[in-house]
JSON list of C-alpha atoms and ligand atoms in Angstrom, two decimals:
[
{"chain": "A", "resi": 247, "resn": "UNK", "atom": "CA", "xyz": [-76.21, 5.22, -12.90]},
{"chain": "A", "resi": 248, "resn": "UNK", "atom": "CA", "xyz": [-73.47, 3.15, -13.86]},
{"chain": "A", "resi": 249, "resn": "UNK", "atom": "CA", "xyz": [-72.22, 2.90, -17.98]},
{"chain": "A", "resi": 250, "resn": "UNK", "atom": "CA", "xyz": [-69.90, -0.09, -18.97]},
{"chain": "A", "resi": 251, "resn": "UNK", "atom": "CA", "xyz": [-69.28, 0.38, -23.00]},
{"chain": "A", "resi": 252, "resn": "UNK", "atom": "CA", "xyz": [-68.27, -2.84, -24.77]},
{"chain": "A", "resi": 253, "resn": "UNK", "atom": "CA", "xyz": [-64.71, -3.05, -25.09]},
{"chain": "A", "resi": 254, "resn": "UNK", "atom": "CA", "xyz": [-64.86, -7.10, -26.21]},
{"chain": "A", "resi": 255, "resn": "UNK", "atom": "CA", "xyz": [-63.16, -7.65, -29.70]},
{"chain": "A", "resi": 256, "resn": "UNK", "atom": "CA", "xyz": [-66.06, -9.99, -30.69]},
{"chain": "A", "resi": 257, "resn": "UNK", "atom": "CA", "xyz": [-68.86, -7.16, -30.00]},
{"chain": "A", "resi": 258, "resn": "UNK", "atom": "CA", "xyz": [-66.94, -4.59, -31.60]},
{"chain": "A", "resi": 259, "resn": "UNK", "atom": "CA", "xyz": [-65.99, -6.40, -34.85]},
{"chain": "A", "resi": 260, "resn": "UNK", "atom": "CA", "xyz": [-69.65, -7.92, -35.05]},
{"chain": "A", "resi": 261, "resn": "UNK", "atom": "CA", "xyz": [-71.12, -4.15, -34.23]},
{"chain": "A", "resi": 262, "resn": "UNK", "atom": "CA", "xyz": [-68.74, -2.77, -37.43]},
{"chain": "A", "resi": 263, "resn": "UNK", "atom": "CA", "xyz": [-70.32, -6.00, -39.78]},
{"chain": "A", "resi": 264, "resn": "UNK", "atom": "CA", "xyz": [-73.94, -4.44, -38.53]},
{"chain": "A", "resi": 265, "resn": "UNK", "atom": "CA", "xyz": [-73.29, -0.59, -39.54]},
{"chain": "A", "resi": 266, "resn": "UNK", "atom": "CA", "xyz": [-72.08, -1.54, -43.30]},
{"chain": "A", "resi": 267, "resn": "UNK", "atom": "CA", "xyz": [-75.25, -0.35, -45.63]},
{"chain": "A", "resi": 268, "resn": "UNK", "atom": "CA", "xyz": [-75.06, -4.20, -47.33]},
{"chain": "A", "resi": 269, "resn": "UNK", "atom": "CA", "xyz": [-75.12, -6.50, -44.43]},
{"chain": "A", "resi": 270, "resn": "UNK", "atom": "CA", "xyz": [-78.24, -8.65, -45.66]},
{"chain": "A", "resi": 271, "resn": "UNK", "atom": "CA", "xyz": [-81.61, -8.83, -43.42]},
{"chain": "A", "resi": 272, "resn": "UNK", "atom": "CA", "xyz": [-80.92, -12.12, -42.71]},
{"chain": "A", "resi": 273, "resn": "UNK", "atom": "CA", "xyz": [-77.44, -11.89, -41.95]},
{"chain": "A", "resi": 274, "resn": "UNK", "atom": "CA", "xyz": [-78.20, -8.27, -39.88]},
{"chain": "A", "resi": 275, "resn": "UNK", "atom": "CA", "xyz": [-80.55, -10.38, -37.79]},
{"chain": "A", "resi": 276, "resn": "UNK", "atom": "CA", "xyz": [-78.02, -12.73, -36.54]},
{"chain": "A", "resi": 277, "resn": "UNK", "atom": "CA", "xyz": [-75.80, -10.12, -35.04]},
{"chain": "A", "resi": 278, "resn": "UNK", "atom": "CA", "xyz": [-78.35, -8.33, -33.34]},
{"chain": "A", "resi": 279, "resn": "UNK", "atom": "CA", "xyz": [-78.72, -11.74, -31.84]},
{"chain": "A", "resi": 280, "resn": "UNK", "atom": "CA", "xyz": [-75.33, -12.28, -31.63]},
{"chain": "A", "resi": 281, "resn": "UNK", "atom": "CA", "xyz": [-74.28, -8.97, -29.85]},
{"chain": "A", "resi": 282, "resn": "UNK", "atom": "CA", "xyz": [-77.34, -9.02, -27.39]},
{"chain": "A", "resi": 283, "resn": "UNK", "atom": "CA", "xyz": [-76.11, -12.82, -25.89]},
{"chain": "A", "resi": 284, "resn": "UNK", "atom": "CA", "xyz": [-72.25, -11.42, -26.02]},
{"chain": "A", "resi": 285, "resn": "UNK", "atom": "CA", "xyz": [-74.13, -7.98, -23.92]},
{"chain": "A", "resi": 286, "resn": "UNK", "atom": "CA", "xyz": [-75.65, -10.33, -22.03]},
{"chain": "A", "resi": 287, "resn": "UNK", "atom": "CA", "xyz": [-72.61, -12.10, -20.91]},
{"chain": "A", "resi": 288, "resn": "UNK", "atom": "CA", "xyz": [-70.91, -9.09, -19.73]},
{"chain": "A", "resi": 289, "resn": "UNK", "atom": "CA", "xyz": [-73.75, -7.34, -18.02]},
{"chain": "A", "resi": 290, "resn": "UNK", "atom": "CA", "xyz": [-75.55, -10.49, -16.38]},
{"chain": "A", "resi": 291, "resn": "UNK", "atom": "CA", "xyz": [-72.04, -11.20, -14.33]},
{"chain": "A", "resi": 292, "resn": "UNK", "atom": "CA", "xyz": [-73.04, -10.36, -11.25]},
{"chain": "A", "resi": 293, "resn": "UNK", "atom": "CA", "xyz": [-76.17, -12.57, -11.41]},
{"chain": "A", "resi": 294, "resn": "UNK", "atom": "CA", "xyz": [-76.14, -13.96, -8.03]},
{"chain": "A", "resi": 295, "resn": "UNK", "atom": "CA", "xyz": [-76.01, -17.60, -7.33]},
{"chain": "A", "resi": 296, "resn": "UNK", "atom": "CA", "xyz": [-76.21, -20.30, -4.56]},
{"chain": "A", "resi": 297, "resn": "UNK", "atom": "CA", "xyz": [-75.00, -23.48, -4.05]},
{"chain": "A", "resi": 298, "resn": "UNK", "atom": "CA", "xyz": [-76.54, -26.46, -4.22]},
{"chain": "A", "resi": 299, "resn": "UNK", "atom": "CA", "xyz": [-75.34, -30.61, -3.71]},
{"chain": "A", "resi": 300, "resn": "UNK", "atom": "CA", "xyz": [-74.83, -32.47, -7.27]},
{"chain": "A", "resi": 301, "resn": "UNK", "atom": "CA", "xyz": [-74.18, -36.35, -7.54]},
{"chain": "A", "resi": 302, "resn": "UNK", "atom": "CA", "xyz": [-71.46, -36.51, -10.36]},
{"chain": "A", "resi": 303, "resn": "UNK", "atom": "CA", "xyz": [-70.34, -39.80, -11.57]},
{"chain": "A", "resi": 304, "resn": "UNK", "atom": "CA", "xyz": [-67.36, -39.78, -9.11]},
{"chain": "A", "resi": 305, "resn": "UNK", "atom": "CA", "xyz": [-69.19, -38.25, -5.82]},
{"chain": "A", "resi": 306, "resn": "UNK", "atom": "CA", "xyz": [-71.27, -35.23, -3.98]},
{"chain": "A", "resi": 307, "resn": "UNK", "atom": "CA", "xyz": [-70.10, -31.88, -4.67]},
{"chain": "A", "resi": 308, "resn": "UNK", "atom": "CA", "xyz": [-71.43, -28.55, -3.43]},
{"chain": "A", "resi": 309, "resn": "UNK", "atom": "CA", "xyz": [-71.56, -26.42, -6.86]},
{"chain": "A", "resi": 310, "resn": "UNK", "atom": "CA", "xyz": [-72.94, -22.92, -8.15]},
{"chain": "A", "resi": 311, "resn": "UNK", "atom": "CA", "xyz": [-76.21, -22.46, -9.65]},
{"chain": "A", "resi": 312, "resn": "UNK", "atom": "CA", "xyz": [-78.00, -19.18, -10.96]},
{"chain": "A", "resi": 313, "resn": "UNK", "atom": "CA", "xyz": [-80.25, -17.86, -7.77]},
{"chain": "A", "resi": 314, "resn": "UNK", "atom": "CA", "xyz": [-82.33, -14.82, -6.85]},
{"chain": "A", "resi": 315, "resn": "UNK", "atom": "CA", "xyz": [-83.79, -12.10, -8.65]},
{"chain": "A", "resi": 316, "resn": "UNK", "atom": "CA", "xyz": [-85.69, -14.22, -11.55]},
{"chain": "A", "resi": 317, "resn": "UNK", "atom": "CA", "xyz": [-84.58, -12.40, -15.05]},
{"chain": "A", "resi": 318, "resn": "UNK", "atom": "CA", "xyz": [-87.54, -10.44, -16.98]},
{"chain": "A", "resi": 319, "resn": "UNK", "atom": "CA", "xyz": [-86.13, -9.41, -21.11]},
{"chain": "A", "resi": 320, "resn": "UNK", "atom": "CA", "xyz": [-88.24, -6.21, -21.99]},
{"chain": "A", "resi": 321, "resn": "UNK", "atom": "CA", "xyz": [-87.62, -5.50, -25.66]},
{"chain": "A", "resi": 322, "resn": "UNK", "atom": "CA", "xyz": [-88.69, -2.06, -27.10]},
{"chain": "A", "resi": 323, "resn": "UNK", "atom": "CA", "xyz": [-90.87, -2.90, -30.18]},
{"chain": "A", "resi": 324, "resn": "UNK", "atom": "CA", "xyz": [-90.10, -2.98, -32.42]},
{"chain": "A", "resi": 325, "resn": "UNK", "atom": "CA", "xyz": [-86.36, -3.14, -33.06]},
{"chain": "A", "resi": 326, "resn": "UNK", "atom": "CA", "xyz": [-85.38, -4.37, -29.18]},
{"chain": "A", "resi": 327, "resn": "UNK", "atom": "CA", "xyz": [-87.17, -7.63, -30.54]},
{"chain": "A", "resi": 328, "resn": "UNK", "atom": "CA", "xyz": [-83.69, -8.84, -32.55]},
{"chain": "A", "resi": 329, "resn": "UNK", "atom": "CA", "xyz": [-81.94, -8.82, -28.87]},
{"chain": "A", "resi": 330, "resn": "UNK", "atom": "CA", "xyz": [-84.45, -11.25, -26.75]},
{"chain": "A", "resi": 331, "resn": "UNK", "atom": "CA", "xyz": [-83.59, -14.66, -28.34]},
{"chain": "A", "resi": 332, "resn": "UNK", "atom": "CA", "xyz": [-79.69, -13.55, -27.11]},
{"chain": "A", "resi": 333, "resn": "UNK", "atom": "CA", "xyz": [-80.40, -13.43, -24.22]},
{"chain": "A", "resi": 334, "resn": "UNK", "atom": "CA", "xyz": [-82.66, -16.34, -23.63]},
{"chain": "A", "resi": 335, "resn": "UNK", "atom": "CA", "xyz": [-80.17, -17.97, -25.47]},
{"chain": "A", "resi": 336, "resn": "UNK", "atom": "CA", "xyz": [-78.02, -17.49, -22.04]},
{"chain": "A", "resi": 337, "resn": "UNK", "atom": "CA", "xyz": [-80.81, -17.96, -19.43]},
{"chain": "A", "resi": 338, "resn": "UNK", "atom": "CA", "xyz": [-83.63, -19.98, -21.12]},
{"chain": "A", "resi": 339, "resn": "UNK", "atom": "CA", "xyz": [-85.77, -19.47, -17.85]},
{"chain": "A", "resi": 340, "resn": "UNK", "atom": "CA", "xyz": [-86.01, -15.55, -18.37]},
{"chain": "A", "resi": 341, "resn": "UNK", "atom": "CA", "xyz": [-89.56, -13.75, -18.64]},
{"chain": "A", "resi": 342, "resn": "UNK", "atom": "CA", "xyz": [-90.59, -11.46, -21.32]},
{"chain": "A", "resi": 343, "resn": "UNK", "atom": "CA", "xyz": [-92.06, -8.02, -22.08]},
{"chain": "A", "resi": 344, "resn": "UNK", "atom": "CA", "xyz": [-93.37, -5.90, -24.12]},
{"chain": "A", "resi": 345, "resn": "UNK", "atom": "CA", "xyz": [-93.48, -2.30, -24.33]},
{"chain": "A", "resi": 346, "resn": "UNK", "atom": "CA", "xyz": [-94.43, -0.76, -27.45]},
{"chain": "A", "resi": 347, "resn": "UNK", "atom": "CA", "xyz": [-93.04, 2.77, -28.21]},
{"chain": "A", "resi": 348, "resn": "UNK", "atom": "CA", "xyz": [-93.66, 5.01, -31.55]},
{"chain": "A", "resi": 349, "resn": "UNK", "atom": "CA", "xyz": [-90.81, 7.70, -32.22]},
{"chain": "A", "resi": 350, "resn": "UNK", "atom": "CA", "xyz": [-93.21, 10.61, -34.31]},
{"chain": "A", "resi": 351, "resn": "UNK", "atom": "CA", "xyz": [-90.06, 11.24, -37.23]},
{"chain": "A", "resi": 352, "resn": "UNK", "atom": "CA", "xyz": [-91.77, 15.14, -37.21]},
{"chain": "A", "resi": 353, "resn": "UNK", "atom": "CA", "xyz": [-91.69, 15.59, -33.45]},
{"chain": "A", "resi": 354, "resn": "UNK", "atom": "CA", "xyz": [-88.81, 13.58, -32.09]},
{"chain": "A", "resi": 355, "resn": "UNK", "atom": "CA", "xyz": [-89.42, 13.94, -28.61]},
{"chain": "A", "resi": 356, "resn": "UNK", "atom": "CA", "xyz": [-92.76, 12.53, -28.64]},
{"chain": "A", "resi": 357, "resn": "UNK", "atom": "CA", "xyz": [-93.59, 9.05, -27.52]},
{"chain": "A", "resi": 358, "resn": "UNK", "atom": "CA", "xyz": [-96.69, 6.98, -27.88]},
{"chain": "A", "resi": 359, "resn": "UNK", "atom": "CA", "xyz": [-96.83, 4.27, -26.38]},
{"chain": "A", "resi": 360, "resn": "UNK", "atom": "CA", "xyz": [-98.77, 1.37, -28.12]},
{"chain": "A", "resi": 361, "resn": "UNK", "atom": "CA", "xyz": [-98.77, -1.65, -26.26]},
{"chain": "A", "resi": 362, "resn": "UNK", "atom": "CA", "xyz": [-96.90, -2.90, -22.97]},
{"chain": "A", "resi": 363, "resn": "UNK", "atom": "CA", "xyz": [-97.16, -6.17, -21.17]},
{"chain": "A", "resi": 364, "resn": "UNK", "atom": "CA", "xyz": [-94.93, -6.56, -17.84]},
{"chain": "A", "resi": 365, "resn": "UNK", "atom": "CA", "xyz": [-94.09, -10.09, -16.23]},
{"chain": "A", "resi": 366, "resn": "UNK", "atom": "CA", "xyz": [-95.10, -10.97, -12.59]},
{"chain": "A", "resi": 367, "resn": "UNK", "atom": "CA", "xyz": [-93.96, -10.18, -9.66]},
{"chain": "A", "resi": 368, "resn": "UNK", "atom": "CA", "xyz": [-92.10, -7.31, -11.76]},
{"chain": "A", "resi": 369, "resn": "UNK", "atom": "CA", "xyz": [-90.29, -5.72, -8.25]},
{"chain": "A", "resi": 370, "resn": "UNK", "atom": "CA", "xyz": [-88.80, -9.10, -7.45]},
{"chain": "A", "resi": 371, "resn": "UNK", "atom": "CA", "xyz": [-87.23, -9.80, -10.85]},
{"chain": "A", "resi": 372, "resn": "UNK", "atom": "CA", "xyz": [-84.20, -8.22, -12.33]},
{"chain": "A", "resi": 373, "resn": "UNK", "atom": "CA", "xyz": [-85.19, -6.23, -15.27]},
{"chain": "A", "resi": 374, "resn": "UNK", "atom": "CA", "xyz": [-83.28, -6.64, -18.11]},
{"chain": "A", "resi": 375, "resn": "UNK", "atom": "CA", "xyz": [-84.61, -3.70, -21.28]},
{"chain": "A", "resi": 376, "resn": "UNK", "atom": "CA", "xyz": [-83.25, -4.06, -24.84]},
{"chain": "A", "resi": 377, "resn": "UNK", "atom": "CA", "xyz": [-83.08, -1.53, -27.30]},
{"chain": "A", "resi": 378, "resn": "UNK", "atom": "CA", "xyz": [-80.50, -1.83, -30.37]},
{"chain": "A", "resi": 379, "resn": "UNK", "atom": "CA", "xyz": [-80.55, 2.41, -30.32]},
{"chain": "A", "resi": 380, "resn": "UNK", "atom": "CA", "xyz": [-80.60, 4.72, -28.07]},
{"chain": "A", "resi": 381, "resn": "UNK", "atom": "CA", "xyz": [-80.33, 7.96, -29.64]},
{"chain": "A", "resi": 382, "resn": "UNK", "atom": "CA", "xyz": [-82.11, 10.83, -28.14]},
{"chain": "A", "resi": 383, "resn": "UNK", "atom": "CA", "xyz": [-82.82, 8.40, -24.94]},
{"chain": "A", "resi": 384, "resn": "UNK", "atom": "CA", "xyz": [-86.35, 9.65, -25.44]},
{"chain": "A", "resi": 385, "resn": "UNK", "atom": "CA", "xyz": [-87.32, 6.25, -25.92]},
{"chain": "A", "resi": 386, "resn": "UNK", "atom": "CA", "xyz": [-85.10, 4.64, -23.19]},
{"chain": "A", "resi": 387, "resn": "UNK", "atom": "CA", "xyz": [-86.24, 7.10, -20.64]},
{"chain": "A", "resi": 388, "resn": "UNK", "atom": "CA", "xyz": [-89.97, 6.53, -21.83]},
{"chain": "A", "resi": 389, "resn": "UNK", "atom": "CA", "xyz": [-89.43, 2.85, -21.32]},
{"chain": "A", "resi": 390, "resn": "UNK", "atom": "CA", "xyz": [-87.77, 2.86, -17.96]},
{"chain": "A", "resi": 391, "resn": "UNK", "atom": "CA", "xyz": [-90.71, 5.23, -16.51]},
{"chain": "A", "resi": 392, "resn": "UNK", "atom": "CA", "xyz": [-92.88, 2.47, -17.19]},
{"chain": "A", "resi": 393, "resn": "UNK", "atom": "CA", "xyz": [-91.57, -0.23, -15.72]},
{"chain": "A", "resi": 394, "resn": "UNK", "atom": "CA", "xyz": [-91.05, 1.98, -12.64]},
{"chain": "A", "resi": 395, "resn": "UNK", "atom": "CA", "xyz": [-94.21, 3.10, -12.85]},
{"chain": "A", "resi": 396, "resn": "UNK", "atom": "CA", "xyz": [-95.77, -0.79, -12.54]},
{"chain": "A", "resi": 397, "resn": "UNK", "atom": "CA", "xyz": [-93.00, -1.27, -9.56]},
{"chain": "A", "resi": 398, "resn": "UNK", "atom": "CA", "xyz": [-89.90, -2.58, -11.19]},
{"chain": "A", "resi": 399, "resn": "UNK", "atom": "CA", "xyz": [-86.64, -1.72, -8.94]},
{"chain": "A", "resi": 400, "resn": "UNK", "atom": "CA", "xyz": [-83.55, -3.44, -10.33]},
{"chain": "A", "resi": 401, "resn": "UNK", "atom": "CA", "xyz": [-83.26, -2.47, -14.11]},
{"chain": "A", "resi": 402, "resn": "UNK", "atom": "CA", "xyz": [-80.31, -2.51, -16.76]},
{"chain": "A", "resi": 403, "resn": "UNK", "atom": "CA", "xyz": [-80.78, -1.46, -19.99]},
{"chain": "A", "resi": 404, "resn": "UNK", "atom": "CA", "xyz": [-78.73, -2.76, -22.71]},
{"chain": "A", "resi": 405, "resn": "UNK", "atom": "CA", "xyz": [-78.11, -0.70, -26.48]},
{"chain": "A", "resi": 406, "resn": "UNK", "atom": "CA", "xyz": [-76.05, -2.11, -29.06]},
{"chain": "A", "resi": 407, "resn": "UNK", "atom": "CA", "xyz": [-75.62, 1.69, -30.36]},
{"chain": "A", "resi": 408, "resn": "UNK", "atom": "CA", "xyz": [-75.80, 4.81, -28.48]},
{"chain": "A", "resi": 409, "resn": "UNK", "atom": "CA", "xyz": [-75.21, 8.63, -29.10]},
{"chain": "A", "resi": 410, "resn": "UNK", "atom": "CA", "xyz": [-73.96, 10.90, -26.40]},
{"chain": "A", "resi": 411, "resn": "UNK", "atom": "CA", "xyz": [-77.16, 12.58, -26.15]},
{"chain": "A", "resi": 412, "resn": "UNK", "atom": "CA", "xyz": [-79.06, 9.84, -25.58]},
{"chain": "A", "resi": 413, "resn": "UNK", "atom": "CA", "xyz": [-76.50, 8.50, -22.71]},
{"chain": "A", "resi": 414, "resn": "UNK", "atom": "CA", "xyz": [-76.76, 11.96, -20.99]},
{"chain": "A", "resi": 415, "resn": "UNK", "atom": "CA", "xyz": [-80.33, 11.94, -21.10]},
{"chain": "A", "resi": 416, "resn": "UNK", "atom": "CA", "xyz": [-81.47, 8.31, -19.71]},
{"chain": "A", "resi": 417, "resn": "UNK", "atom": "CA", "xyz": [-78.51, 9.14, -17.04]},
{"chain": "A", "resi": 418, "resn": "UNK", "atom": "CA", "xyz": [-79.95, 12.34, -15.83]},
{"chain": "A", "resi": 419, "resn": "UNK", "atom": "CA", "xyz": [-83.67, 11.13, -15.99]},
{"chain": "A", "resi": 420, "resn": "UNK", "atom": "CA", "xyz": [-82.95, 7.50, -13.74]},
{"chain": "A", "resi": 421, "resn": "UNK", "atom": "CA", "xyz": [-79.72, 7.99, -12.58]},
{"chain": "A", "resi": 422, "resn": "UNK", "atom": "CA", "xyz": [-80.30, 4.50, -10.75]},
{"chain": "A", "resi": 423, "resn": "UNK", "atom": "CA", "xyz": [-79.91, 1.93, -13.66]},
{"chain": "A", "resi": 424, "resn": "UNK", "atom": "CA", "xyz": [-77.22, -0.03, -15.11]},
{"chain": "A", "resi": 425, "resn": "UNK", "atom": "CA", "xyz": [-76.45, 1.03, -18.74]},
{"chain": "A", "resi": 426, "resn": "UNK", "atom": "CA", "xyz": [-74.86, -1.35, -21.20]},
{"chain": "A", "resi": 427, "resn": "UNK", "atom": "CA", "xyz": [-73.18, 0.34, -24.85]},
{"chain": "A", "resi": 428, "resn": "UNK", "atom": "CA", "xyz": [-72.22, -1.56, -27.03]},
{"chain": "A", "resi": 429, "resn": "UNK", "atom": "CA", "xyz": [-70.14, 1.06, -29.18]},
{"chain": "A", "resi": 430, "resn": "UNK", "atom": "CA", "xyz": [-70.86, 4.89, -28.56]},
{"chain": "A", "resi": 431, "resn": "UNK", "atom": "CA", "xyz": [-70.96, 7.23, -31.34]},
{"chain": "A", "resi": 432, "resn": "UNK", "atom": "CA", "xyz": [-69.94, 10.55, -32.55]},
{"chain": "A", "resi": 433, "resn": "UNK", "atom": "CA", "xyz": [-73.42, 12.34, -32.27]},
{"chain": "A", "resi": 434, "resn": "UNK", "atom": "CA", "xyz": [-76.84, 13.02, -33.44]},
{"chain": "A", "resi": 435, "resn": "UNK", "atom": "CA", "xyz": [-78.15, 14.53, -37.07]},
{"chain": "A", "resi": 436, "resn": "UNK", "atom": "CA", "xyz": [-80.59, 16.96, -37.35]},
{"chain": "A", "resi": 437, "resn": "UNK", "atom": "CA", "xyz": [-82.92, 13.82, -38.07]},
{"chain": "A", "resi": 438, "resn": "UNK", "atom": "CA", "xyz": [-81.92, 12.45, -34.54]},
{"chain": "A", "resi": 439, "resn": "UNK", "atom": "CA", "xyz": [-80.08, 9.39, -36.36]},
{"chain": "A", "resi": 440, "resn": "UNK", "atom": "CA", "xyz": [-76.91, 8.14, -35.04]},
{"chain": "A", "resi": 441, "resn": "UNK", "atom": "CA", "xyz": [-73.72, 9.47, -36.90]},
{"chain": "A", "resi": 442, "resn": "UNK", "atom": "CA", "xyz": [-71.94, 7.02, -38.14]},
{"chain": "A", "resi": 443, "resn": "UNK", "atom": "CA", "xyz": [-75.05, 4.46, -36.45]},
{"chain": "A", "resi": 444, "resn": "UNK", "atom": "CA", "xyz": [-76.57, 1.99, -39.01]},
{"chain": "A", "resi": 445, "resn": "UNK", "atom": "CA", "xyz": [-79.29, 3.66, -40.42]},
{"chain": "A", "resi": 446, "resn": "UNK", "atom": "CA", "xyz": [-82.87, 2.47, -38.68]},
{"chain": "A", "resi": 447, "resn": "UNK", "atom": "CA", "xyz": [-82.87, -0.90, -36.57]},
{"chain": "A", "resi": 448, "resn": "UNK", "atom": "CA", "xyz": [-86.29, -1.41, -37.20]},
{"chain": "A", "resi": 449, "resn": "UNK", "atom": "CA", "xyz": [-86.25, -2.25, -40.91]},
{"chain": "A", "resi": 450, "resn": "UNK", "atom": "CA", "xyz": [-83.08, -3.70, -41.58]},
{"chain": "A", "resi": 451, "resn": "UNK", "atom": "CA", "xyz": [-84.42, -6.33, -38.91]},
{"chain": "A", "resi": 452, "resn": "UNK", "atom": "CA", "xyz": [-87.63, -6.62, -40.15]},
{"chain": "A", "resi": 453, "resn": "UNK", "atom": "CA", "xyz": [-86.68, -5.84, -43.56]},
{"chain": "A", "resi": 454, "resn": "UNK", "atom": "CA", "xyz": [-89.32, -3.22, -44.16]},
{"chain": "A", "resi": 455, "resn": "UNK", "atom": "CA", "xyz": [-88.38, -0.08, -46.40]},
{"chain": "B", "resi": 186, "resn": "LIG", "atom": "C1", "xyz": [-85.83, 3.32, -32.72]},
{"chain": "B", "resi": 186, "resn": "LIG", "atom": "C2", "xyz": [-84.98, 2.49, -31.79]},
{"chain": "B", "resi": 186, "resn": "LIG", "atom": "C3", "xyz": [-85.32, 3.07, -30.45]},
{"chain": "B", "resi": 186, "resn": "LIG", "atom": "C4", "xyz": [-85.52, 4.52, -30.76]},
{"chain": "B", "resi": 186, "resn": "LIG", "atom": "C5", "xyz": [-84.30, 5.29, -30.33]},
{"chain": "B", "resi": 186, "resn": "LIG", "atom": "O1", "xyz": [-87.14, 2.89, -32.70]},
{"chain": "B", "resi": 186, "resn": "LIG", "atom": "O2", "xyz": [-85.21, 1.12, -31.90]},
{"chain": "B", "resi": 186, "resn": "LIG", "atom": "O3", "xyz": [-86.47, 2.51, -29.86]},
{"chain": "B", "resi": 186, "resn": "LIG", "atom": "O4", "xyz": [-85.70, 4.63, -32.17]},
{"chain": "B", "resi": 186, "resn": "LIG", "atom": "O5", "xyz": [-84.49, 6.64, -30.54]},
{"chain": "B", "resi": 186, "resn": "LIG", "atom": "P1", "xyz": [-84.62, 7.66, -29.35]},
{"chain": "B", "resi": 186, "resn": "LIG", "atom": "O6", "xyz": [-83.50, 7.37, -28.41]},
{"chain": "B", "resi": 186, "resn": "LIG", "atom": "O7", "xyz": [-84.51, 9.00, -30.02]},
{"chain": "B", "resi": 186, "resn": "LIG", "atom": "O8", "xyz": [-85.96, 7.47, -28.71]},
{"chain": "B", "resi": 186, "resn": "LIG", "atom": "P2", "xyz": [-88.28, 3.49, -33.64]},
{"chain": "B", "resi": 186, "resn": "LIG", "atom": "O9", "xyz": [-89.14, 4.44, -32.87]},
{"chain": "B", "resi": 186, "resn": "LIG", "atom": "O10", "xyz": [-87.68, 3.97, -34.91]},
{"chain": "B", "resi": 186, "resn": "LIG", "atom": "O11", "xyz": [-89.22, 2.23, -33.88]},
{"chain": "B", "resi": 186, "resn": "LIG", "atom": "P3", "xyz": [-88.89, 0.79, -34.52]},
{"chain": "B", "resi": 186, "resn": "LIG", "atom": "O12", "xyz": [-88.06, 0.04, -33.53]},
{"chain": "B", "resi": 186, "resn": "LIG", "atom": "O13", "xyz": [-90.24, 0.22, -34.67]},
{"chain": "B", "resi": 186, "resn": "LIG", "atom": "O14", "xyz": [-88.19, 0.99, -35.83]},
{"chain": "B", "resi": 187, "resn": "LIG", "atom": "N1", "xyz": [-83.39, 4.76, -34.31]},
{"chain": "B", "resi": 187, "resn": "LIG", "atom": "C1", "xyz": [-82.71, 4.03, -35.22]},
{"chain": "B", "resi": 187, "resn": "LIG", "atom": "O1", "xyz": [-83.15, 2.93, -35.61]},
{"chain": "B", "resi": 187, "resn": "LIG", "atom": "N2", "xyz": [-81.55, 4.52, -35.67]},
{"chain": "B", "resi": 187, "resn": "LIG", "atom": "C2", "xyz": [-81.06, 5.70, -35.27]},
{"chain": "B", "resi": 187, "resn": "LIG", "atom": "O2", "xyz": [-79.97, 6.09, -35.72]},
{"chain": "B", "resi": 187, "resn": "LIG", "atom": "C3", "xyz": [-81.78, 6.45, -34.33]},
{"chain": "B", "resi": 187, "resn": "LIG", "atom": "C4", "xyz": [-82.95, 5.95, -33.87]}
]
């Protein structure tokens, strides 16, 4: 498995706006969206492409478009939802999935999941997973199994926040994907949040709490 961590002034100041404990809901929101299309730049750059003949207004020209492996966003519910409209925002075109994952807060290794949807022909399509955390990498790892599972091949998986534990784990359990950080942190508490993190995705998208 390959990691790139964000090195991008632009992500990294908009990641330090996210963690501060007053960033509004709405204005948290917009980052999330924000970071996930800035992400999505870097990691979608070796999208393949073909060329194809264009009439400008001055004559033919043989010019680059987007080609092969159709894009599939698979947000984990419910937080990976703030990252889709980023990156549709950069390839309008892309599919999108679902998978719905529960994190017990008393047993944080346990997973259940609630709901998936995957988009046709998932093993020709380039799988693109969203998750603002990944902390333990339970979820991550849960997540990728899935998709595998239903016969997706060519997977990245993009987190705007990660903890060493959780980069460790999702590396050792599909050692095959492409892993996008956004900013890595210092560790895990004994609550499995991210030290320094930003406190839970989940509601200060939603707002809920
Ligand atoms: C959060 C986050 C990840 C998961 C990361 O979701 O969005 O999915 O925790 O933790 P892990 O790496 O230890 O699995 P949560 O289960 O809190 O649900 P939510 O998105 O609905 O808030
Ligand atoms: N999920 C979150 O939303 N935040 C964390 O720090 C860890 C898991």
């Amino acid at each position: 498995m390959s990691v790139s961590y964000m090195t991008h002034p632009l992500i990294r100041h908009k990641i330090t706006l996210l963690r501060k404990e007053n960033t509004s809901t709405n204005e948290f929101r917009k980052l999330v969206e924000e970071i996930a299309m800035l992400m999505g730049y870097e990691a979608l750059s070796d999208l393949e492409t073909k060329d194809i003949t264009v009439k400008t207004p001055i004559e033919e020209s043989v010019q680059p478009v987007i080609s092969g492996k159709k894009l599939a966003v698979v947000p984990i519910l419910r937080a990976g939802l703030g990252m889709v409209n980023g990156i549709l925002a950069l390839v309008p075109s892309a599919r999108v999935g679902h998978i719905g994952l529960y994190r017990d807060p008393q047993k944080l290794t346990n997973r259940t999941n609630i709901t998936a949807s995957s988009p046709d022909p998932i093993d020709q399509r380039q799988i693109v997973v969203v998750d603002p955390m990944l902390a333990t990498g339970g979820s991550a790892i849960a997540a990728v199994d899935f998709i595998k599972k239903h016969g997706g091949q060519k997977i990245k998986f993009m987190s705007i926040i990660a903890a060493p534990e959780g980069v460790d784990a999702l590396m050792k359990a599909h050692p095959d994907i492409q892993l996008y950080v956004g900013c890595l942190d210092r560790e895990l508490n004994e609550n499995a949040y991210i030290c320094p993190g930003l406190g839970d995705a989940g509601d200060r998208i939603f707002g809920t709490k």
